[in-house]
Tab-separated table of C-alpha atoms and ligand atoms in Angstrom:
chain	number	residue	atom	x	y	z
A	136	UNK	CA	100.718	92.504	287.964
A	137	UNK	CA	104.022	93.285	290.251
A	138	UNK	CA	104.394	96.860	290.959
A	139	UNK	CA	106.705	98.426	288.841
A	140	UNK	CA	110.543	99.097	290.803
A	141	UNK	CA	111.076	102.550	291.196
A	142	UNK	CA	113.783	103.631	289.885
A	143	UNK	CA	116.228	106.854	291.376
A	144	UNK	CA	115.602	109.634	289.496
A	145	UNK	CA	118.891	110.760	287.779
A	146	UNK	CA	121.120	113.139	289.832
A	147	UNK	CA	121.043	116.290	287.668
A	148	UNK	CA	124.785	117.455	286.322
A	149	UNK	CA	125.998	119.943	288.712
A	150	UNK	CA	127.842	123.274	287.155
A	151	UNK	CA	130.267	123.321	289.290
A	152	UNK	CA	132.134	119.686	288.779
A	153	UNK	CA	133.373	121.109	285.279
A	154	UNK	CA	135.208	123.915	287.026
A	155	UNK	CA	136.672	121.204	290.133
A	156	UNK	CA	139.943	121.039	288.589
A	157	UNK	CA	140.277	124.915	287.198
A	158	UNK	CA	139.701	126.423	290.978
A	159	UNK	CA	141.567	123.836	292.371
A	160	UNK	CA	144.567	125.014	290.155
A	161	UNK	CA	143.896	128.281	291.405
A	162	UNK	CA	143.862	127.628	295.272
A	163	UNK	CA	147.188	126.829	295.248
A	164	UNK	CA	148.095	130.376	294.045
A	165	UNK	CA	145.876	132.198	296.873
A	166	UNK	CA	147.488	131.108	299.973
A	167	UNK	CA	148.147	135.107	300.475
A	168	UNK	CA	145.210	136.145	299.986
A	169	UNK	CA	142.907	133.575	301.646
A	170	UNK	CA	145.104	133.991	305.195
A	171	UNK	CA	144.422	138.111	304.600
A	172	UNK	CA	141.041	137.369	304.853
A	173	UNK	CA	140.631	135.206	307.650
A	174	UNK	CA	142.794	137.371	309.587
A	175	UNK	CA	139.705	139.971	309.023
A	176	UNK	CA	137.169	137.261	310.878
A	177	UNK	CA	137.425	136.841	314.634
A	178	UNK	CA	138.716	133.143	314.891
A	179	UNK	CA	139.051	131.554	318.011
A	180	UNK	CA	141.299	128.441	318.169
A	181	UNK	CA	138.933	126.151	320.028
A	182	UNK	CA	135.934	127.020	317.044
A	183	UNK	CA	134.055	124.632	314.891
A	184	UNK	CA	133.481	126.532	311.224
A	185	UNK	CA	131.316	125.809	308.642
A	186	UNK	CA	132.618	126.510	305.187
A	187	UNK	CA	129.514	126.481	303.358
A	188	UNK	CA	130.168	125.886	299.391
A	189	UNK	CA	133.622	125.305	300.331
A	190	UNK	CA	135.226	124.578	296.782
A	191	UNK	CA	138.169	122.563	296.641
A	192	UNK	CA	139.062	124.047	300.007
A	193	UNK	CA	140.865	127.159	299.716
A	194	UNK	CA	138.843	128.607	302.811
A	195	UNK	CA	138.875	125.553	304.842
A	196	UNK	CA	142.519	124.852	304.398
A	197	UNK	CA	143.919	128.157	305.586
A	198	UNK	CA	140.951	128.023	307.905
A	199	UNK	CA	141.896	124.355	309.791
A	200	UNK	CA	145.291	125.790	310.993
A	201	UNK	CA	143.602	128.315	313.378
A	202	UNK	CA	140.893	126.848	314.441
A	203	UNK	CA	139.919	123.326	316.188
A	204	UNK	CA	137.567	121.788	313.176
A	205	UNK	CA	136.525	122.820	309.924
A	206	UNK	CA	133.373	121.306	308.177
A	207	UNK	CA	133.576	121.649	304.276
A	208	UNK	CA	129.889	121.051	302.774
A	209	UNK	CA	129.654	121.062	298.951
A	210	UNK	CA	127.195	120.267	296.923
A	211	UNK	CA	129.492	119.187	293.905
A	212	UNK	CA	131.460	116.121	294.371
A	213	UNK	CA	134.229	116.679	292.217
A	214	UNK	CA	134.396	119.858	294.471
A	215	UNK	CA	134.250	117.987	297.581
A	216	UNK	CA	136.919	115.460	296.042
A	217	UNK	CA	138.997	118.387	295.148
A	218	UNK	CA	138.839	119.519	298.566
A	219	UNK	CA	139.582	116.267	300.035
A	220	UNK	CA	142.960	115.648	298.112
A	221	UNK	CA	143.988	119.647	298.680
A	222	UNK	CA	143.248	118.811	302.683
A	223	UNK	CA	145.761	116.015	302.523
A	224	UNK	CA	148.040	117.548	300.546
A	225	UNK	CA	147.977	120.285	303.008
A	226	UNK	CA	148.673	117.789	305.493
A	227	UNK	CA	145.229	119.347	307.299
A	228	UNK	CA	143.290	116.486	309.597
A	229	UNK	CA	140.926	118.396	311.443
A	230	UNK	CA	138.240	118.774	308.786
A	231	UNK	CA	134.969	116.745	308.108
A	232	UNK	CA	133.621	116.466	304.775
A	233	UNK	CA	129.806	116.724	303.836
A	234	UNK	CA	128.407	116.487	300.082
A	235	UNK	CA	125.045	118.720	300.382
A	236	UNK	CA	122.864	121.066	299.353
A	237	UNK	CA	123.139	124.016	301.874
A	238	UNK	CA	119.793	125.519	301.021
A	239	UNK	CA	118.460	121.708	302.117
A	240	UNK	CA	120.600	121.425	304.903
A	241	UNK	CA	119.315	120.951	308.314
A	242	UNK	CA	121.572	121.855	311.274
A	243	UNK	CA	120.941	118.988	313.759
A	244	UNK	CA	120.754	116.449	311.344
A	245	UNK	CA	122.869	116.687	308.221
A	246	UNK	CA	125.670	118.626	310.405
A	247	UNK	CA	125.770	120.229	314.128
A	248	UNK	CA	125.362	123.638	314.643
A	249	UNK	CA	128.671	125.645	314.510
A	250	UNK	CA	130.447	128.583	316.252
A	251	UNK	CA	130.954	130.195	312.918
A	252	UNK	CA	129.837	129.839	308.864
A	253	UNK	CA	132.128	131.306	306.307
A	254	UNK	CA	129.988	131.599	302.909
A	255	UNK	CA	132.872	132.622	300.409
A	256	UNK	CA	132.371	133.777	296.670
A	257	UNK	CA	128.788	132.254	296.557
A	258	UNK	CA	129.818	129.547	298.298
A	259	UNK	CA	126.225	127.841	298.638
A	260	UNK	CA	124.275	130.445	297.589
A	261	UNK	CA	122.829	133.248	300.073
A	262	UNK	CA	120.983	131.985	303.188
A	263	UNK	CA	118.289	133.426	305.371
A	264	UNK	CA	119.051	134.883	308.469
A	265	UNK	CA	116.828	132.358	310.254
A	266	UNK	CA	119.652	129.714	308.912
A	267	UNK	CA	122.586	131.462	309.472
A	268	UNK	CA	120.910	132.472	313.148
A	269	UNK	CA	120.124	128.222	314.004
A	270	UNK	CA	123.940	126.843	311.636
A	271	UNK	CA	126.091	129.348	313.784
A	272	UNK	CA	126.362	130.181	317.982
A	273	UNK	CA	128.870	132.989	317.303
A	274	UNK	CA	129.333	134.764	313.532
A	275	UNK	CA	128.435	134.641	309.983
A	276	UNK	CA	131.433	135.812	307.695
A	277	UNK	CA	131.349	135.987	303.742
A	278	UNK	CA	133.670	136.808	300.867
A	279	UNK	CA	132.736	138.724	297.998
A	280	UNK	CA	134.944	140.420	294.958
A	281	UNK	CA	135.086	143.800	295.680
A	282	UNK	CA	133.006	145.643	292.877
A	283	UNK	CA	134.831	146.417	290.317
A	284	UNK	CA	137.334	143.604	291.142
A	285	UNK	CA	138.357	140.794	288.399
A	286	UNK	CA	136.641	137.497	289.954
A	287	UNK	CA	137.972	134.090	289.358
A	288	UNK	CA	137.053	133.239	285.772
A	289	UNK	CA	137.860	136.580	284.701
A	290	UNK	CA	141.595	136.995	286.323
A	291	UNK	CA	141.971	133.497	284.596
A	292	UNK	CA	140.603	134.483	280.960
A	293	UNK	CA	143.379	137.409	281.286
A	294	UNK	CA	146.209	135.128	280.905
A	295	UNK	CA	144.436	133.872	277.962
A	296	UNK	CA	143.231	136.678	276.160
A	297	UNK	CA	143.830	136.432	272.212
A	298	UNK	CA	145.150	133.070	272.381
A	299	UNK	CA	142.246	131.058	270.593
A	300	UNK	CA	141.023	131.415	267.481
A	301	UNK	CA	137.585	132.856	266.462
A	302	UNK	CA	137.252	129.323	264.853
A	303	UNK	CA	137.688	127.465	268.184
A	304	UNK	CA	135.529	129.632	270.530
A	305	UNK	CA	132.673	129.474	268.129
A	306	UNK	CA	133.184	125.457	268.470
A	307	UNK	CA	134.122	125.560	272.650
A	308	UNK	CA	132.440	129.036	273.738
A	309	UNK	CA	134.158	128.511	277.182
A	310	UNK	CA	137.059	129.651	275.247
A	311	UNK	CA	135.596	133.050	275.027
A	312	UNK	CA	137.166	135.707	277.707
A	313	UNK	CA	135.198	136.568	280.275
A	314	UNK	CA	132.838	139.220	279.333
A	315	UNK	CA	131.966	141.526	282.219
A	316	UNK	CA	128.787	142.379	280.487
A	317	UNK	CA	127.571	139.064	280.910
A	318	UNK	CA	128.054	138.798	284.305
A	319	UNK	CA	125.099	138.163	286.578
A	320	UNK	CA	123.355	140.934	288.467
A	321	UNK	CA	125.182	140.397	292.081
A	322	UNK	CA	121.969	142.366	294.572
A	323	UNK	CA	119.291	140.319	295.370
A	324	UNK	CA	118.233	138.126	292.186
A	325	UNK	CA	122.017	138.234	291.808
A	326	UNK	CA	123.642	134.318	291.040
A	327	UNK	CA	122.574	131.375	293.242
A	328	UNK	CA	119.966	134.191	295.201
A	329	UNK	CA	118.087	130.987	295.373
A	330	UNK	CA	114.085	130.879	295.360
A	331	UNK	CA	114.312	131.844	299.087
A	332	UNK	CA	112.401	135.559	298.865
A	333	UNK	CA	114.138	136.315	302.472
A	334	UNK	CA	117.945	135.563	301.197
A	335	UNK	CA	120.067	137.584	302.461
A	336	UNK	CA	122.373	139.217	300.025
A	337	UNK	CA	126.115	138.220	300.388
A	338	UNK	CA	127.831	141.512	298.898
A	339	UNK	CA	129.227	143.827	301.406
A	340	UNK	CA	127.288	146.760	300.997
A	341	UNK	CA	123.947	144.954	300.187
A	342	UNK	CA	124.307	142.436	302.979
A	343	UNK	CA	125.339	145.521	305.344
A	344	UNK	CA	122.278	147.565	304.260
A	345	UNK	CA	119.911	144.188	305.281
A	346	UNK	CA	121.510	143.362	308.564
A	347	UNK	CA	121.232	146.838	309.597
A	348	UNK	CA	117.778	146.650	308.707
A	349	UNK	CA	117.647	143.976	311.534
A	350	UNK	CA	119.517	146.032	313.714
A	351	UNK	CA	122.483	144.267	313.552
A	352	UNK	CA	125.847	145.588	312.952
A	353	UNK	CA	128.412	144.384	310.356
A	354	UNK	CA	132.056	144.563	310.193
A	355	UNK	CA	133.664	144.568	306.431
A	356	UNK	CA	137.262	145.180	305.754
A	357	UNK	CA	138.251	145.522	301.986
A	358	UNK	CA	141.617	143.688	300.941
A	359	UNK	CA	144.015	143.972	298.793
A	360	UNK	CA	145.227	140.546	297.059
A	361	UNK	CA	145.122	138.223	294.322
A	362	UNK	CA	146.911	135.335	292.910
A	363	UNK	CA	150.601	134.012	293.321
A	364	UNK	CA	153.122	131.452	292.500
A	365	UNK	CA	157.137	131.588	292.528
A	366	UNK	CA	158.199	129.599	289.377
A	367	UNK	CA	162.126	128.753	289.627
A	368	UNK	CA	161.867	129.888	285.339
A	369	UNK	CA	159.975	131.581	283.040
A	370	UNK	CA	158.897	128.175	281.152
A	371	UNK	CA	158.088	126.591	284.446
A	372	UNK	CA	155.577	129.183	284.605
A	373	UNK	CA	154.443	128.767	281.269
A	374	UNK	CA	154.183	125.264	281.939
A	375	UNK	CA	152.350	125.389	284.767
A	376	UNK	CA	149.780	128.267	283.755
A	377	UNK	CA	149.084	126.193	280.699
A	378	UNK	CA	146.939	123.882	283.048
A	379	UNK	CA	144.374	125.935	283.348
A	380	UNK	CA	143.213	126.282	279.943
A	381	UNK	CA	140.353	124.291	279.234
A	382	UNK	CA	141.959	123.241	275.696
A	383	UNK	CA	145.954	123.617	275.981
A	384	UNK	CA	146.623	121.987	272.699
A	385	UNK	CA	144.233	125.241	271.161
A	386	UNK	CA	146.272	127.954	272.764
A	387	UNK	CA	149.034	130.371	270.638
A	388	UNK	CA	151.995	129.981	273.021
A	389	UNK	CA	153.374	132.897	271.715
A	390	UNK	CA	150.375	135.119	272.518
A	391	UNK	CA	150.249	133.230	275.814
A	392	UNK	CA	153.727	133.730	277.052
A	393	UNK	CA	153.129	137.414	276.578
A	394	UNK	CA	150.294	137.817	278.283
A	395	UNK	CA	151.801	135.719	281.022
A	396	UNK	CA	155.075	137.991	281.054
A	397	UNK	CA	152.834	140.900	282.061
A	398	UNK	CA	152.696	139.170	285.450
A	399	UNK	CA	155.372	137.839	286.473
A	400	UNK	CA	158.414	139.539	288.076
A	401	UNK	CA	162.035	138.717	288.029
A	402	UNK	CA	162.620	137.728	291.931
A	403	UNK	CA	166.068	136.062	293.771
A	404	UNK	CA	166.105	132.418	292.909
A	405	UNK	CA	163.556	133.052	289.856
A	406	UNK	CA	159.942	134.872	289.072
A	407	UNK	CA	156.975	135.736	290.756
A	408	UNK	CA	153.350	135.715	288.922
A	409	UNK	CA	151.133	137.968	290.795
A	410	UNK	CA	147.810	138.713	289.392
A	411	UNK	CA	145.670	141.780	291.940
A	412	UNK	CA	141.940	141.504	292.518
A	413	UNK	CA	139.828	142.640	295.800
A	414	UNK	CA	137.934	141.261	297.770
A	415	UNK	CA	135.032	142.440	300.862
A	416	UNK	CA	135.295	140.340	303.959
A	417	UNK	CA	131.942	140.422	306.446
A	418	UNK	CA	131.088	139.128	309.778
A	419	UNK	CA	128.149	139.921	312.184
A	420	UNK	CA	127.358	138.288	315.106
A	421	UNK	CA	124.708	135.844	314.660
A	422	UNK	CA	123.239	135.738	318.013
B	630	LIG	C1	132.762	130.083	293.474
B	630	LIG	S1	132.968	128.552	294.286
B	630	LIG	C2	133.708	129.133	295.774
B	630	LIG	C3	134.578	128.125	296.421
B	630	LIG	C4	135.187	128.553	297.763
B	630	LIG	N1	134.180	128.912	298.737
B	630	LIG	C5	136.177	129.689	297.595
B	630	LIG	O1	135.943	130.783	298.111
B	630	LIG	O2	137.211	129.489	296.950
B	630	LIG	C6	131.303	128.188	294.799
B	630	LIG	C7	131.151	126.814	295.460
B	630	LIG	O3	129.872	126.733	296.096
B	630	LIG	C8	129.299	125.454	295.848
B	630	LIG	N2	127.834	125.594	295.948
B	630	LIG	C9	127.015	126.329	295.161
B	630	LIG	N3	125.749	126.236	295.575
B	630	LIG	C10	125.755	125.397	296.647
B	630	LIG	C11	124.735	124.917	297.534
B	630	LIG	N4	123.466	125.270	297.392
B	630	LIG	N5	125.095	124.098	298.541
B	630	LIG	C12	126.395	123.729	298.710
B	630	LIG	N6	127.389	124.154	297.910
B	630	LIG	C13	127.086	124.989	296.891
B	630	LIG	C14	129.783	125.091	294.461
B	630	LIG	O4	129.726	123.705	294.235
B	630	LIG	C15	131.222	125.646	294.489
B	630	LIG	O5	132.121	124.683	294.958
């Protein structure tokens, strides 16, 4: 009897390829913000960085214009595909792309060791100092919402607040606005803490207390920013906002235009939508 052909065991769906297009949207209205926090990291322009989880590339973008190369490593592809197109849209070249699994990444093999890792808003999920110590010669940085501070989903389920009905987010319960209540613990055991018992945390003040634990001293500067377009019109905002609703043909225009209005601000040559939230930006030296 032939041996029976082994066949690949099927690639589990990954959470984050739902949300690809969504925080795509949304790096194109953080520009701002993203260059306030890098100008809290010491850059140098002949660095290699690793942006590990880097989304659809918000980090990495910003990050490629000050620095010599910028490896983006996902673990989602429709992430990584996100973060491809953004790139060249951005007319950025000196990036590498790697679809991975941080926690299963070996520097050496899957990429070369680094001057510096950015791990931004989870990106890839908290890693031992050990890792961070071997992946970068010079720093570790991470960005975290400040606490208290709307994060993504949230500052996006504000612009949609009231404008499904109860029928519709009992049928799609990603309709539902972000509840604050059900957000995950952020300390250790916090979201993507991994099975890794030494993770380090990636919130400023937790992360702080554990480096200094190691003796080692960590910088964090808190900053102010959030997310912004100019629109030439009010409905060209509408318009444009609408895309990141999940179900655009569900939502009560009215109730969304108002909710919208509370943002934007008449400016020369049209409006500007500016929605605040805070974020903690923290490097140490990893060697
Ligand atoms: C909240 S998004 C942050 C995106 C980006 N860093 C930013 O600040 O805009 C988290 C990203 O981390 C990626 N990610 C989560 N766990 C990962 C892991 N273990 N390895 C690699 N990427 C991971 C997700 O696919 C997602 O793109």
């Amino acid at each position: 009897m032939q041996p029976k052909k082994e066949t690949p065991a099927p690639k589990s769906p990954n959470m984050w390829d739902s949300e690809a297009k969504y925080y795509s949207l949304m790096t194109l209205m953080e520009v701002d913000g993203t260059n306030k926090q890098l100008d809290c990291i010491p850059l140098e322009p002949d660095f290699v960085v690793l942006d590990c989880g880097c989304g659809p590339g918000r980090v990495a973008i910003q990050a490629a214009k000050r620095v010599r190369h910028v490896i983006c490593l996902d673990s989602s592809e429709r992430m990584l595909e996100e973060c491809r197109k953004n790139c060249a849209a951005a007319g950025v070249e000196n990036v590498s792309f790697v679809l991975a699994d941080w926690q299963e990444t070996e520097i050496g093999r899957t990429i070369p060791e680094v001057d510096v890792v950015i791990q931004s808003r989870g990106g890839g999920g908290p890693s031992t100092l050990d890792m961070l110590r071997k992946a970068a010669r010079r720093y570790a940085a991470t960005v975290m919402w400040s606490d208290g501070a709307p994060c993504l989903p949230e500052s996006r389920s504000k612009i949609f607040v009231g404008c499904y009905s109860e029928e519709d987010m009992e049928r799609y319960p990603e309709l539902r606005p972000f509840d604050r209540k059900r957000r995950p613990p952020r300390g250790p055991g916090g979201p993507g803490m991994g099975p890794r018992p030494d993770a380090l945390p990636m919130g400023g003040r937790a992360l702080t207390e554990a480096l200094e634990a190691h003796g080692i001293e960590a910088h964090v500067t808190t900053v102010d920013e959030g997310w912004n377009r100019r629109f030439a019109t009010k409905e060209e905002a509408y318009e444009w906002l609408l895309q990141l609703s999940r179900h655009p043909e569900l939502v009560d225009l009215e109730r969304f235009r108002a909710n919208v209005d509370t943002y934007l601000t008449p400016r020369e040559g049209g409006y500007e939508f500016f929605l605040p939230t805070q974020s903690d930006v923290t490097w140490f030296a990893t060697r």
